[in-house]
Short mmCIF file of C-alpha atoms and ligand atoms in Angstrom, two decimals:
data_model
loop_
_atom_site.label_atom_id
_atom_site.label_comp_id
_atom_site.label_asym_id
_atom_site.label_seq_id
_atom_site.Cartn_x
_atom_site.Cartn_y
_atom_site.Cartn_z
CA MET A 234 127.40 -50.18 33.24
CA LYS A 235 131.04 -49.66 32.27
CA ASP A 236 131.67 -53.41 32.55
CA CYS A 237 128.75 -54.18 30.24
CA LEU A 238 129.99 -51.61 27.70
CA ASN A 239 133.49 -53.09 27.82
CA LYS A 240 132.12 -56.51 27.06
CA LEU A 241 130.49 -55.33 23.81
CA PRO A 242 132.06 -56.52 20.51
CA GLU A 243 135.28 -54.52 19.82
CA GLU A 244 133.79 -52.66 16.87
CA ILE A 245 130.85 -51.21 18.87
CA LYS A 246 132.92 -50.60 21.95
CA ASP A 247 135.54 -48.62 19.94
CA LEU A 248 132.75 -46.60 18.33
CA ILE A 249 131.25 -45.68 21.69
CA TYR A 250 134.64 -44.64 23.07
CA LEU A 251 135.25 -42.57 19.95
CA ILE A 252 131.88 -40.84 20.31
CA SER A 253 132.71 -40.22 23.94
CA ASP A 254 136.03 -38.52 23.01
CA ILE A 255 134.32 -36.33 20.42
CA ALA A 256 131.66 -35.38 23.02
CA CYS A 257 134.41 -34.49 25.49
CA LYS A 258 136.24 -32.25 22.99
CA ASP A 259 132.94 -30.67 22.11
CA ASN A 260 132.01 -30.23 25.75
CA THR A 261 128.64 -31.89 25.04
CA ALA A 262 126.67 -34.21 27.37
CA VAL A 263 125.91 -37.39 25.36
CA TYR A 264 123.94 -40.51 26.41
CA LEU A 265 123.13 -43.92 25.02
CA VAL A 266 119.38 -44.41 25.35
CA GLY A 267 116.34 -46.57 24.48
CA GLY A 268 116.48 -50.09 23.07
CA PHE A 269 120.29 -50.21 23.06
CA VAL A 270 120.43 -49.72 26.86
CA ARG A 271 117.60 -52.20 27.40
CA ASP A 272 119.28 -54.83 25.33
CA LEU A 273 122.71 -54.13 26.87
CA ILE A 274 121.28 -54.89 30.32
CA LEU A 275 119.49 -57.96 29.00
CA GLY A 276 122.61 -59.14 27.19
CA VAL A 277 120.78 -59.14 23.85
CA LYS A 278 122.68 -58.20 20.67
CA ASN A 279 121.68 -54.81 19.30
CA LEU A 280 123.61 -53.00 16.61
CA ASP A 281 121.52 -49.81 16.55
CA LEU A 282 123.05 -47.11 18.71
CA ASP A 283 120.51 -44.57 19.94
CA ILE A 284 122.12 -41.36 21.20
CA VAL A 285 120.63 -38.34 22.94
CA VAL A 286 122.56 -35.09 23.12
CA GLU A 287 121.72 -32.43 25.69
CA GLY A 288 121.95 -29.53 23.24
CA ASP A 289 122.31 -29.53 19.46
CA GLY A 290 121.84 -33.16 18.32
CA ILE A 291 122.10 -32.42 14.60
CA GLY A 292 125.25 -30.33 15.13
CA PHE A 293 126.84 -33.17 17.06
CA ALA A 294 125.73 -35.67 14.40
CA GLN A 295 127.50 -33.54 11.77
CA LYS A 296 130.72 -33.78 13.72
CA LEU A 297 130.34 -37.61 13.91
CA ALA A 298 129.64 -37.77 10.18
CA VAL A 299 132.83 -35.81 9.43
CA GLU A 300 134.85 -38.05 11.81
CA PHE A 301 133.47 -41.27 10.24
CA ASN A 302 133.52 -39.81 6.76
CA VAL A 303 129.92 -40.84 6.07
CA LYS A 304 126.73 -39.17 4.98
CA LEU A 305 124.23 -37.77 7.41
CA VAL A 306 120.47 -37.93 7.08
CA SER A 307 118.78 -35.33 9.26
CA HIS A 308 115.24 -34.30 10.15
CA LYS A 309 115.46 -30.68 11.30
CA ARG A 310 111.81 -30.60 12.45
CA PHE A 311 112.43 -33.36 15.00
CA GLY A 312 116.09 -32.49 15.77
CA THR A 313 117.18 -35.99 14.80
CA ALA A 314 119.83 -37.44 12.46
CA THR A 315 121.01 -40.87 11.38
CA ILE A 316 124.45 -42.00 10.22
CA MET A 317 125.68 -45.39 9.18
CA ALA A 318 129.00 -45.42 11.05
CA ARG A 319 129.81 -48.79 9.45
CA PRO A 320 127.69 -50.58 6.81
CA HIS A 321 125.87 -52.55 9.54
CA LEU A 322 126.13 -50.08 12.42
CA LYS A 323 123.44 -47.40 12.56
CA ILE A 324 123.57 -44.46 14.90
CA ASP A 325 120.44 -42.39 15.61
CA ILE A 326 121.26 -39.06 17.19
CA SER A 327 118.69 -36.68 18.67
CA SER A 328 118.53 -33.57 20.76
CA ALA A 329 116.99 -34.15 24.17
CA ARG A 330 113.39 -33.04 23.86
CA LYS A 331 110.15 -32.49 25.67
CA GLU A 332 106.85 -33.49 24.12
CA TYR A 333 103.24 -32.75 24.76
CA TYR A 334 100.15 -34.08 23.01
CA PRO A 335 97.74 -31.26 22.09
CA GLN A 336 95.29 -33.93 20.88
CA PRO A 337 95.13 -37.61 21.76
CA ALA A 338 96.52 -40.00 19.15
CA HIS A 339 98.10 -37.17 17.12
CA LEU A 340 101.76 -36.32 16.75
CA PRO A 341 103.18 -34.45 19.73
CA VAL A 342 104.47 -30.91 19.85
CA VAL A 343 108.19 -31.05 20.46
CA SER A 344 110.52 -28.56 22.16
CA ALA A 345 114.07 -28.67 23.52
CA GLY A 346 114.37 -30.32 26.93
CA ALA A 347 116.70 -31.94 29.41
CA LEU A 348 117.58 -35.63 29.51
CA LYS A 349 114.90 -36.36 32.04
CA ASP A 350 112.20 -34.82 29.79
CA ASP A 351 113.46 -36.92 26.94
CA LEU A 352 113.26 -40.12 28.93
CA TYR A 353 109.85 -39.23 30.28
CA ARG A 354 108.35 -38.95 26.77
CA ARG A 355 109.21 -42.58 26.05
CA ASP A 356 106.88 -45.57 25.85
CA PHE A 357 107.91 -47.88 28.67
CA THR A 358 110.22 -47.80 31.67
CA VAL A 359 112.44 -50.46 30.17
CA ASN A 360 113.01 -48.18 27.18
CA ALA A 361 113.46 -45.01 29.28
CA MET A 362 116.94 -45.53 30.67
CA ALA A 363 120.18 -43.80 29.62
CA ILE A 364 123.87 -44.45 30.01
CA SER A 365 126.21 -41.49 30.11
CA ILE A 366 129.22 -41.75 27.82
CA GLY A 367 130.72 -38.51 29.05
CA VAL A 368 134.41 -38.93 29.97
CA LYS A 369 133.84 -38.06 33.67
CA ASP A 370 130.98 -40.48 34.34
CA PHE A 371 131.40 -42.95 31.44
CA GLY A 372 129.02 -45.89 31.99
CA ARG A 373 126.77 -44.30 34.61
CA LEU A 374 123.21 -45.68 34.34
CA ILE A 375 120.48 -43.05 34.59
CA ASP A 376 117.20 -44.66 35.53
CA PHE A 377 114.56 -42.18 36.78
CA PHE A 378 111.58 -44.47 36.36
CA GLY A 379 112.63 -47.92 37.60
CA GLY A 380 113.38 -49.43 34.18
CA ARG A 381 116.12 -51.70 35.48
CA ARG A 382 113.87 -53.13 38.20
CA ASP A 383 111.17 -53.73 35.56
CA LEU A 384 113.65 -55.44 33.31
CA LEU A 385 114.69 -57.75 36.13
CA ASN A 386 111.05 -58.43 37.03
CA LYS A 387 110.14 -58.85 33.32
CA LYS A 388 107.49 -56.08 33.35
CA ILE A 389 106.29 -53.77 30.62
CA ARG A 390 105.16 -50.59 32.36
CA ILE A 391 104.06 -47.21 30.98
CA LEU A 392 105.41 -44.02 32.48
CA HIS A 393 102.06 -42.29 33.10
CA ASN A 394 98.34 -43.19 33.03
CA ILE A 395 97.40 -41.59 29.73
CA SER A 396 100.35 -42.95 27.78
CA PHE A 397 98.16 -45.15 25.56
CA ILE A 398 95.70 -42.29 25.00
CA ASP A 399 98.50 -39.90 23.95
CA ASP A 400 99.95 -42.45 21.60
CA PRO A 401 97.92 -45.61 20.98
CA THR A 402 100.67 -47.08 18.78
CA ARG A 403 102.27 -47.96 22.15
CA ILE A 404 99.60 -50.69 22.46
CA LEU A 405 101.24 -52.58 19.62
CA ARG A 406 104.70 -51.79 20.99
CA ALA A 407 103.73 -53.13 24.46
CA VAL A 408 102.64 -56.43 22.85
CA ARG A 409 105.79 -56.63 20.73
CA PHE A 410 108.20 -56.18 23.67
CA GLU A 411 106.13 -58.33 26.04
CA LYS A 412 106.21 -61.35 23.76
CA ARG A 413 109.69 -60.78 22.34
CA TYR A 414 111.28 -60.97 25.80
CA ASN A 415 108.68 -63.18 27.40
CA PHE A 416 107.72 -60.40 29.84
CA ASN A 417 104.31 -59.42 31.19
CA ILE A 418 102.41 -56.19 30.71
CA GLU A 419 102.00 -55.24 34.37
CA PRO A 420 98.36 -54.95 35.65
CA LYS A 421 97.93 -51.13 35.69
CA THR A 422 99.49 -50.84 32.28
CA LEU A 423 97.22 -53.58 30.99
CA LYS A 424 94.21 -51.82 32.41
CA ALA A 425 95.25 -48.53 30.73
CA LEU A 426 95.83 -50.40 27.48
CA LYS A 427 92.38 -51.96 27.57
CA GLU A 428 90.83 -48.56 28.37
CA SER A 429 92.48 -47.08 25.33
CA VAL A 430 91.19 -49.96 23.16
CA ARG A 431 87.70 -49.55 24.64
CA LYS A 432 87.79 -45.89 23.67
CA ASN A 433 88.69 -46.99 20.14
CA MET A 434 91.85 -44.89 20.23
CA LEU A 435 93.72 -47.02 17.71
CA CYS A 436 91.35 -45.98 14.98
CA LYS A 437 92.18 -42.35 15.65
CA VAL A 438 95.85 -42.77 14.78
CA GLU A 439 97.18 -41.94 11.32
CA PRO A 440 97.02 -45.33 9.53
CA GLN A 441 100.62 -45.20 8.28
CA ARG A 442 101.91 -45.06 11.90
CA LEU A 443 99.82 -48.13 12.73
CA ARG A 444 101.07 -49.86 9.59
CA ASP A 445 104.68 -49.27 10.67
CA GLU A 446 104.09 -50.75 14.12
CA LEU A 447 102.08 -53.65 12.67
CA ILE A 448 104.90 -54.43 10.23
CA LEU A 449 107.37 -54.39 13.09
CA ILE A 450 105.28 -57.01 14.87
CA LEU A 451 105.04 -59.10 11.70
CA LYS A 452 108.81 -58.85 11.25
CA GLU A 453 109.61 -60.19 14.68
CA LEU A 454 111.62 -63.42 14.66
CA HIS A 455 108.63 -65.50 15.88
CA PRO A 456 105.65 -63.18 15.52
CA LEU A 457 102.85 -65.66 16.28
CA ASP A 458 102.56 -64.87 19.96
CA GLN A 459 102.60 -61.17 19.26
CA ILE A 460 99.94 -61.48 16.55
CA LYS A 461 97.66 -63.55 18.75
CA ARG A 462 98.08 -61.24 21.75
CA ALA A 463 97.52 -58.11 19.64
CA TRP A 464 94.48 -59.73 18.08
CA LYS A 465 92.96 -60.78 21.38
CA LEU A 466 93.61 -57.38 22.98
CA THR A 467 92.64 -55.09 20.13
CA GLY A 468 90.58 -57.18 17.68
CA LEU A 469 92.96 -55.77 15.00
CA ASP A 470 90.05 -53.76 13.67
CA PHE A 471 92.43 -50.95 12.78
CA ILE A 472 93.35 -53.27 9.85
CA SER A 473 89.75 -53.56 8.81
CA SER A 474 86.50 -53.23 10.75
CA ARG A 475 85.32 -56.37 8.91
CA LEU A 476 88.09 -58.52 10.34
CA SER A 477 86.52 -61.32 12.36
CA ALA A 478 87.38 -61.89 16.02
CA PHE A 479 90.36 -64.07 16.87
CA ASP A 480 89.48 -67.49 15.49
CA LYS A 481 91.06 -70.92 15.59
CA LYS A 482 91.05 -71.33 11.80
CA THR A 483 93.26 -68.28 11.08
CA CYS A 484 95.36 -69.15 14.09
CA CYS A 485 96.09 -72.64 12.67
CA LEU A 486 96.85 -71.09 9.29
CA LEU A 487 99.28 -68.64 10.95
CA GLU A 488 101.04 -71.61 12.56
CA ARG A 489 101.37 -73.36 9.25
CA VAL A 490 102.58 -70.18 7.62
CA GLU A 491 105.34 -69.87 10.24
CA LYS A 492 106.47 -73.46 9.43
CA GLU A 493 106.46 -72.83 5.70
CA ILE A 494 108.45 -69.61 6.09
CA SER A 495 111.12 -71.36 8.13
CA TRP A 496 111.15 -74.30 5.64
CA PHE A 497 111.64 -71.81 2.77
CA LYS A 498 114.40 -69.92 4.60
CA ASN A 499 116.27 -73.13 5.48
CA ASN A 500 116.18 -74.28 1.88
CA TYR A 501 115.98 -71.28 -0.40
CA HIS A 502 117.39 -68.29 1.54
CA HIS A 503 119.83 -67.70 -1.31
CA ARG A 504 117.06 -67.18 -3.89
CA ARG A 505 115.85 -63.76 -2.97
CA HIS A 506 114.62 -61.78 0.01
CA LEU A 507 111.26 -62.97 1.29
CA ASP A 508 108.91 -60.42 2.80
CA ASP A 509 107.73 -62.70 5.62
CA TRP A 510 105.64 -59.92 7.11
CA LEU A 511 103.57 -59.77 3.93
CA VAL A 512 102.78 -63.49 4.14
CA TYR A 513 101.52 -62.96 7.69
CA PHE A 514 99.53 -59.92 6.54
CA MET A 515 97.90 -61.91 3.73
CA CYS A 516 97.09 -64.65 6.20
CA LEU A 517 95.52 -62.22 8.70
CA THR A 518 93.35 -60.69 6.05
CA SER A 519 92.49 -63.97 4.29
CA SER A 520 88.89 -63.94 5.55
CA LEU A 521 88.22 -60.52 4.03
CA SER A 522 86.74 -59.85 0.60
CA ILE A 523 89.06 -58.57 -2.09
CA ASP A 524 87.53 -55.09 -1.84
CA ASP A 525 88.11 -54.94 1.91
CA VAL A 526 91.68 -56.09 1.52
CA ARG A 527 92.23 -53.47 -1.20
CA ALA A 528 90.79 -50.82 1.12
CA SER A 529 93.20 -51.82 3.88
CA CYS A 530 96.19 -51.74 1.54
CA GLU A 531 95.15 -48.30 0.35
CA LYS A 532 94.57 -47.04 3.87
CA PHE A 533 98.01 -48.25 4.90
CA VAL A 534 99.55 -46.82 1.68
CA PHE A 535 101.34 -50.06 0.88
CA ARG A 536 103.89 -49.88 -1.90
CA ALA A 537 102.54 -50.88 -5.33
CA GLY A 538 104.48 -54.18 -5.30
CA GLU A 539 103.18 -55.07 -1.84
CA GLU A 540 99.55 -54.37 -2.66
CA LYS A 541 99.90 -56.28 -5.92
CA ARG A 542 101.09 -59.42 -4.16
CA VAL A 543 98.29 -59.22 -1.57
CA LEU A 544 95.63 -58.79 -4.22
CA ILE A 545 96.93 -61.55 -6.49
CA TYR A 546 96.50 -63.93 -3.58
CA LYS A 547 92.88 -62.84 -3.20
CA LYS A 548 92.25 -63.46 -6.92
CA ILE A 549 93.33 -67.09 -6.84
CA ARG A 550 90.37 -69.34 -7.64
CA THR A 551 89.46 -72.84 -6.48
CA LYS A 552 89.91 -73.97 -10.10
CA PHE A 553 93.59 -73.06 -9.88
CA ILE A 554 94.08 -75.02 -6.63
CA PHE A 555 92.10 -77.95 -8.06
CA SER A 556 94.20 -78.14 -11.22
CA LEU A 557 97.43 -78.14 -9.20
CA SER A 558 96.10 -80.80 -6.86
CA LYS A 559 96.03 -83.51 -9.51
CA GLU A 560 98.67 -86.21 -9.38
CA LYS A 561 99.90 -86.05 -12.94
CA ILE A 562 100.59 -82.67 -14.37
CA LYS A 563 103.25 -81.70 -16.89
CA PRO A 564 106.15 -79.79 -15.30
CA SER A 565 105.62 -77.04 -17.88
CA LYS A 566 102.04 -76.64 -16.62
CA ILE A 567 103.24 -76.40 -13.01
CA PHE A 568 105.81 -73.81 -14.07
CA ALA A 569 103.28 -71.78 -16.07
CA SER A 570 100.87 -71.73 -13.07
CA LEU A 571 103.39 -70.84 -10.31
CA GLU A 572 105.97 -68.76 -12.08
CA PRO A 573 103.81 -65.61 -12.26
CA LEU A 574 103.21 -65.74 -8.49
CA SER A 575 105.42 -64.25 -5.82
CA TYR A 576 107.14 -66.53 -3.28
CA GLU A 577 105.01 -64.88 -0.60
CA VAL A 578 101.79 -66.03 -2.33
CA ILE A 579 103.21 -69.49 -3.08
CA LEU A 580 104.13 -70.05 0.55
CA LEU A 581 100.75 -68.95 1.77
CA LEU A 582 99.07 -71.36 -0.68
CA LYS A 583 101.36 -74.14 0.51
CA ALA A 584 100.38 -73.43 4.09
CA LYS A 585 96.73 -73.36 3.19
CA TYR A 586 96.23 -76.40 0.99
CA ALA A 587 97.41 -79.69 2.39
CA ASN A 588 96.73 -81.87 -0.68
CA LYS A 589 99.85 -84.00 -1.07
CA PHE A 590 100.14 -83.53 -4.85
CA PHE A 591 99.67 -79.76 -4.50
CA GLN A 592 102.46 -79.75 -1.91
CA LYS A 593 104.72 -81.86 -4.12
CA HIS A 594 104.17 -79.65 -7.21
CA ILE A 595 105.08 -76.52 -5.22
CA GLU A 596 108.21 -78.23 -3.82
CA ASP A 597 109.20 -79.38 -7.33
CA PHE A 598 108.63 -75.94 -8.68
CA LEU A 599 110.93 -74.34 -6.07
CA GLU A 600 113.49 -77.12 -6.21
CA ILE A 601 113.72 -77.87 -9.92
CA TYR A 602 111.61 -75.88 -12.35
CA ASN A 603 112.04 -72.42 -10.97
CA GLY A 604 115.81 -72.62 -11.46
CA ALA A 605 115.69 -74.33 -14.88
CA ARG A 606 117.61 -72.62 -17.63
CA ILE A 607 117.91 -73.22 -21.32
CA SER A 608 121.30 -73.17 -23.10
CA ILE A 609 120.44 -71.23 -26.21
CA SER A 610 120.54 -67.47 -26.46
CA GLY A 611 119.34 -64.67 -28.70
CA HIS A 612 122.55 -65.08 -30.75
CA ASP A 613 121.53 -68.66 -31.58
CA LEU A 614 118.06 -67.59 -32.68
CA HIS A 615 119.56 -64.80 -34.81
CA ALA A 616 122.01 -67.25 -36.36
CA LEU A 617 119.15 -69.56 -37.22
CA GLY A 618 117.26 -66.78 -38.96
CA ALA A 619 114.62 -65.85 -36.38
CA VAL A 620 113.34 -62.30 -36.60
CA PRO A 621 114.07 -60.36 -33.39
CA GLY A 622 110.89 -59.31 -31.59
CA PRO A 623 108.01 -61.04 -29.74
CA ASP A 624 108.78 -64.34 -31.50
CA TYR A 625 112.02 -64.66 -29.49
CA LYS A 626 110.07 -64.79 -26.28
CA LYS A 627 107.67 -67.40 -27.64
CA ILE A 628 110.50 -69.59 -28.88
CA PHE A 629 112.39 -69.40 -25.59
CA SER A 630 109.19 -70.30 -23.73
CA ARG A 631 108.56 -73.29 -26.07
CA VAL A 632 112.13 -74.52 -25.59
CA LEU A 633 111.99 -74.11 -21.81
CA ASN A 634 108.69 -76.00 -21.64
CA ALA A 635 110.15 -78.79 -23.72
CA LYS A 636 113.19 -78.89 -21.43
CA LEU A 637 111.03 -78.95 -18.30
CA ASP A 638 108.94 -81.77 -19.73
CA GLY A 639 112.07 -83.70 -20.68
CA SER A 640 111.54 -83.77 -24.43
CA VAL A 641 114.79 -81.88 -24.99
CA LYS A 642 117.88 -82.30 -22.84
CA THR A 643 121.01 -81.08 -24.59
CA ARG A 644 121.90 -77.79 -26.32
CA GLU A 645 121.88 -79.62 -29.64
CA GLU A 646 118.32 -80.83 -29.01
CA GLU A 647 117.29 -77.29 -28.08
CA LEU A 648 118.72 -75.99 -31.37
CA GLU A 649 116.98 -78.78 -33.29
CA LEU A 650 113.67 -77.75 -31.69
CA VAL A 651 114.22 -74.07 -32.64
CA LYS A 652 114.89 -75.09 -36.25
CA LYS A 653 111.71 -77.14 -36.26
CA LEU A 654 109.73 -74.29 -34.78
CA LEU A 655 111.09 -71.85 -37.31
CA ARG A 656 110.35 -74.26 -40.17
CA THR A 657 106.79 -74.83 -39.12
CA ARG A 658 106.31 -71.41 -37.51
CA ILE A 659 104.58 -73.57 -34.88
CA HIS A 660 105.57 -71.17 -32.15
CA THR A 661 103.31 -68.51 -33.52
CA ASP A 662 100.35 -70.82 -33.72
CA LYS A 663 100.42 -72.61 -30.39
CA LYS A 664 101.00 -71.08 -27.01
CA THR A 665 102.48 -74.03 -25.17
CA ASP A 666 103.63 -77.51 -25.85
P1 ATP B 295 113.78 -52.51 18.64
O1 ATP B 295 114.70 -53.43 19.36
O2 ATP B 295 112.50 -53.16 18.20
O3 ATP B 295 114.42 -51.69 17.55
P2 ATP B 295 113.71 -50.04 20.10
O4 ATP B 295 113.36 -49.81 21.54
O5 ATP B 295 115.06 -49.68 19.65
O6 ATP B 295 113.33 -51.53 19.77
P3 ATP B 295 112.57 -48.08 18.28
O7 ATP B 295 111.22 -48.14 17.60
O8 ATP B 295 113.80 -48.04 17.44
O9 ATP B 295 112.55 -49.32 19.24
O10 ATP B 295 112.55 -46.85 19.19
C1 ATP B 295 113.70 -46.37 19.90
C2 ATP B 295 113.26 -45.76 21.23
O11 ATP B 295 112.41 -44.65 20.99
C3 ATP B 295 112.48 -46.73 22.11
O12 ATP B 295 113.31 -47.52 22.89
C4 ATP B 295 111.64 -45.78 22.91
O13 ATP B 295 112.36 -45.27 24.02
C5 ATP B 295 111.38 -44.63 21.97
N1 ATP B 295 110.08 -44.75 21.28
C6 ATP B 295 109.84 -45.33 20.07
N2 ATP B 295 108.55 -45.27 19.76
C7 ATP B 295 107.95 -44.63 20.75
C8 ATP B 295 106.61 -44.26 21.02
N3 ATP B 295 105.60 -44.51 20.20
N4 ATP B 295 106.36 -43.58 22.21
C9 ATP B 295 107.35 -43.33 23.05
N5 ATP B 295 108.62 -43.67 22.89
C10 ATP B 295 108.94 -44.31 21.77
#
């Protein structure tokens, strides 16, 4: 694999050679493993180095951290550590370990092991290869379980029959890798997967671990195939037992959601980060009642901001959709309706309701109104004699509404409006223009 390593971008290649030198001085056997090796063979870009050390992984990670002059985050219990060698280059370092599962679907008991033990505890053959970066055998591929052959034949294969019983999260991982690389889950693996589903093993896993794997699926570049496959294979009832079986309606909505997300990213990527995965999650759970969705969010321990966005979507009423589906609405009304919503909710609504006026109002909101600014500031209000406090907010809102609706255009007109409002104290009597 030396040739493949030498073809990597300079920055990563230099890093690997540097780690190799440090390992040599330290007399430590160090290997590249996991997804990095898989993607190297496939020729897919991967900037996350995964390193296994036969011996003290955290000790070796500390030496790397000193060499790169960066901080180290370590997890003593698992013998793992992470450093950001460069702002965009992450290195995960772990001690080679053995695992056994005292109870199905629970976390394994871990002890020190050799490289082969470490590779054997992994999910699939394609993720269970290593490349030595020792000076003597730099670039040697170590492939005990036929991972390279499976990569060439595009197969996802577990390493032993009870793999999905030991760790049912691998079911979601199998689907993710299968669809990401356009591979196939090979027949015996598929049979074992279905057996684990039949035994309801997914529901025995700690929900946060399932959440993490589900989010990884929803974060894939094109997650639709993964979602559909996972849904058909598992029923996704680990999200909620009330989730209906795979149906055409949600499937069509998912497709429209994917289009809207890519439309948004093409046009508004500079606005702010969009949690695409959350839009897909809201879509998947759209047939559930608000109480069931809340229960899922709580079970998965979503962050407060995530749960809030999901629940706001569930609270949207037909009246709201109806009022935004009319042809003629004042821009200030469109702004007032959409501004409190997150982009995730707005995109899902756009995917769901095809009414052409509704679509147009959302597009106008994103294109024009959402970025609209007024020219006056608190200094201006102060200079005009306004009393600092809640009135400021009301006045700003009145001026912005007037600007959105086109009744004021220039800074002078804005100031005139403020004077008028202060004279009549109209801003305290009426909410909007
Ligand atoms: P990605 O490209 O999505 O990051 P990855 O293979 O690097 O894929 P990670 O989740 O970062 O995925 O895991 C790193 C490695 O750890 C995997 O390649 C696999 O060998 C191993 N691994 C991760 N999760 C499991 C699991 N549940 N069971 C067994 N091995 C696992």
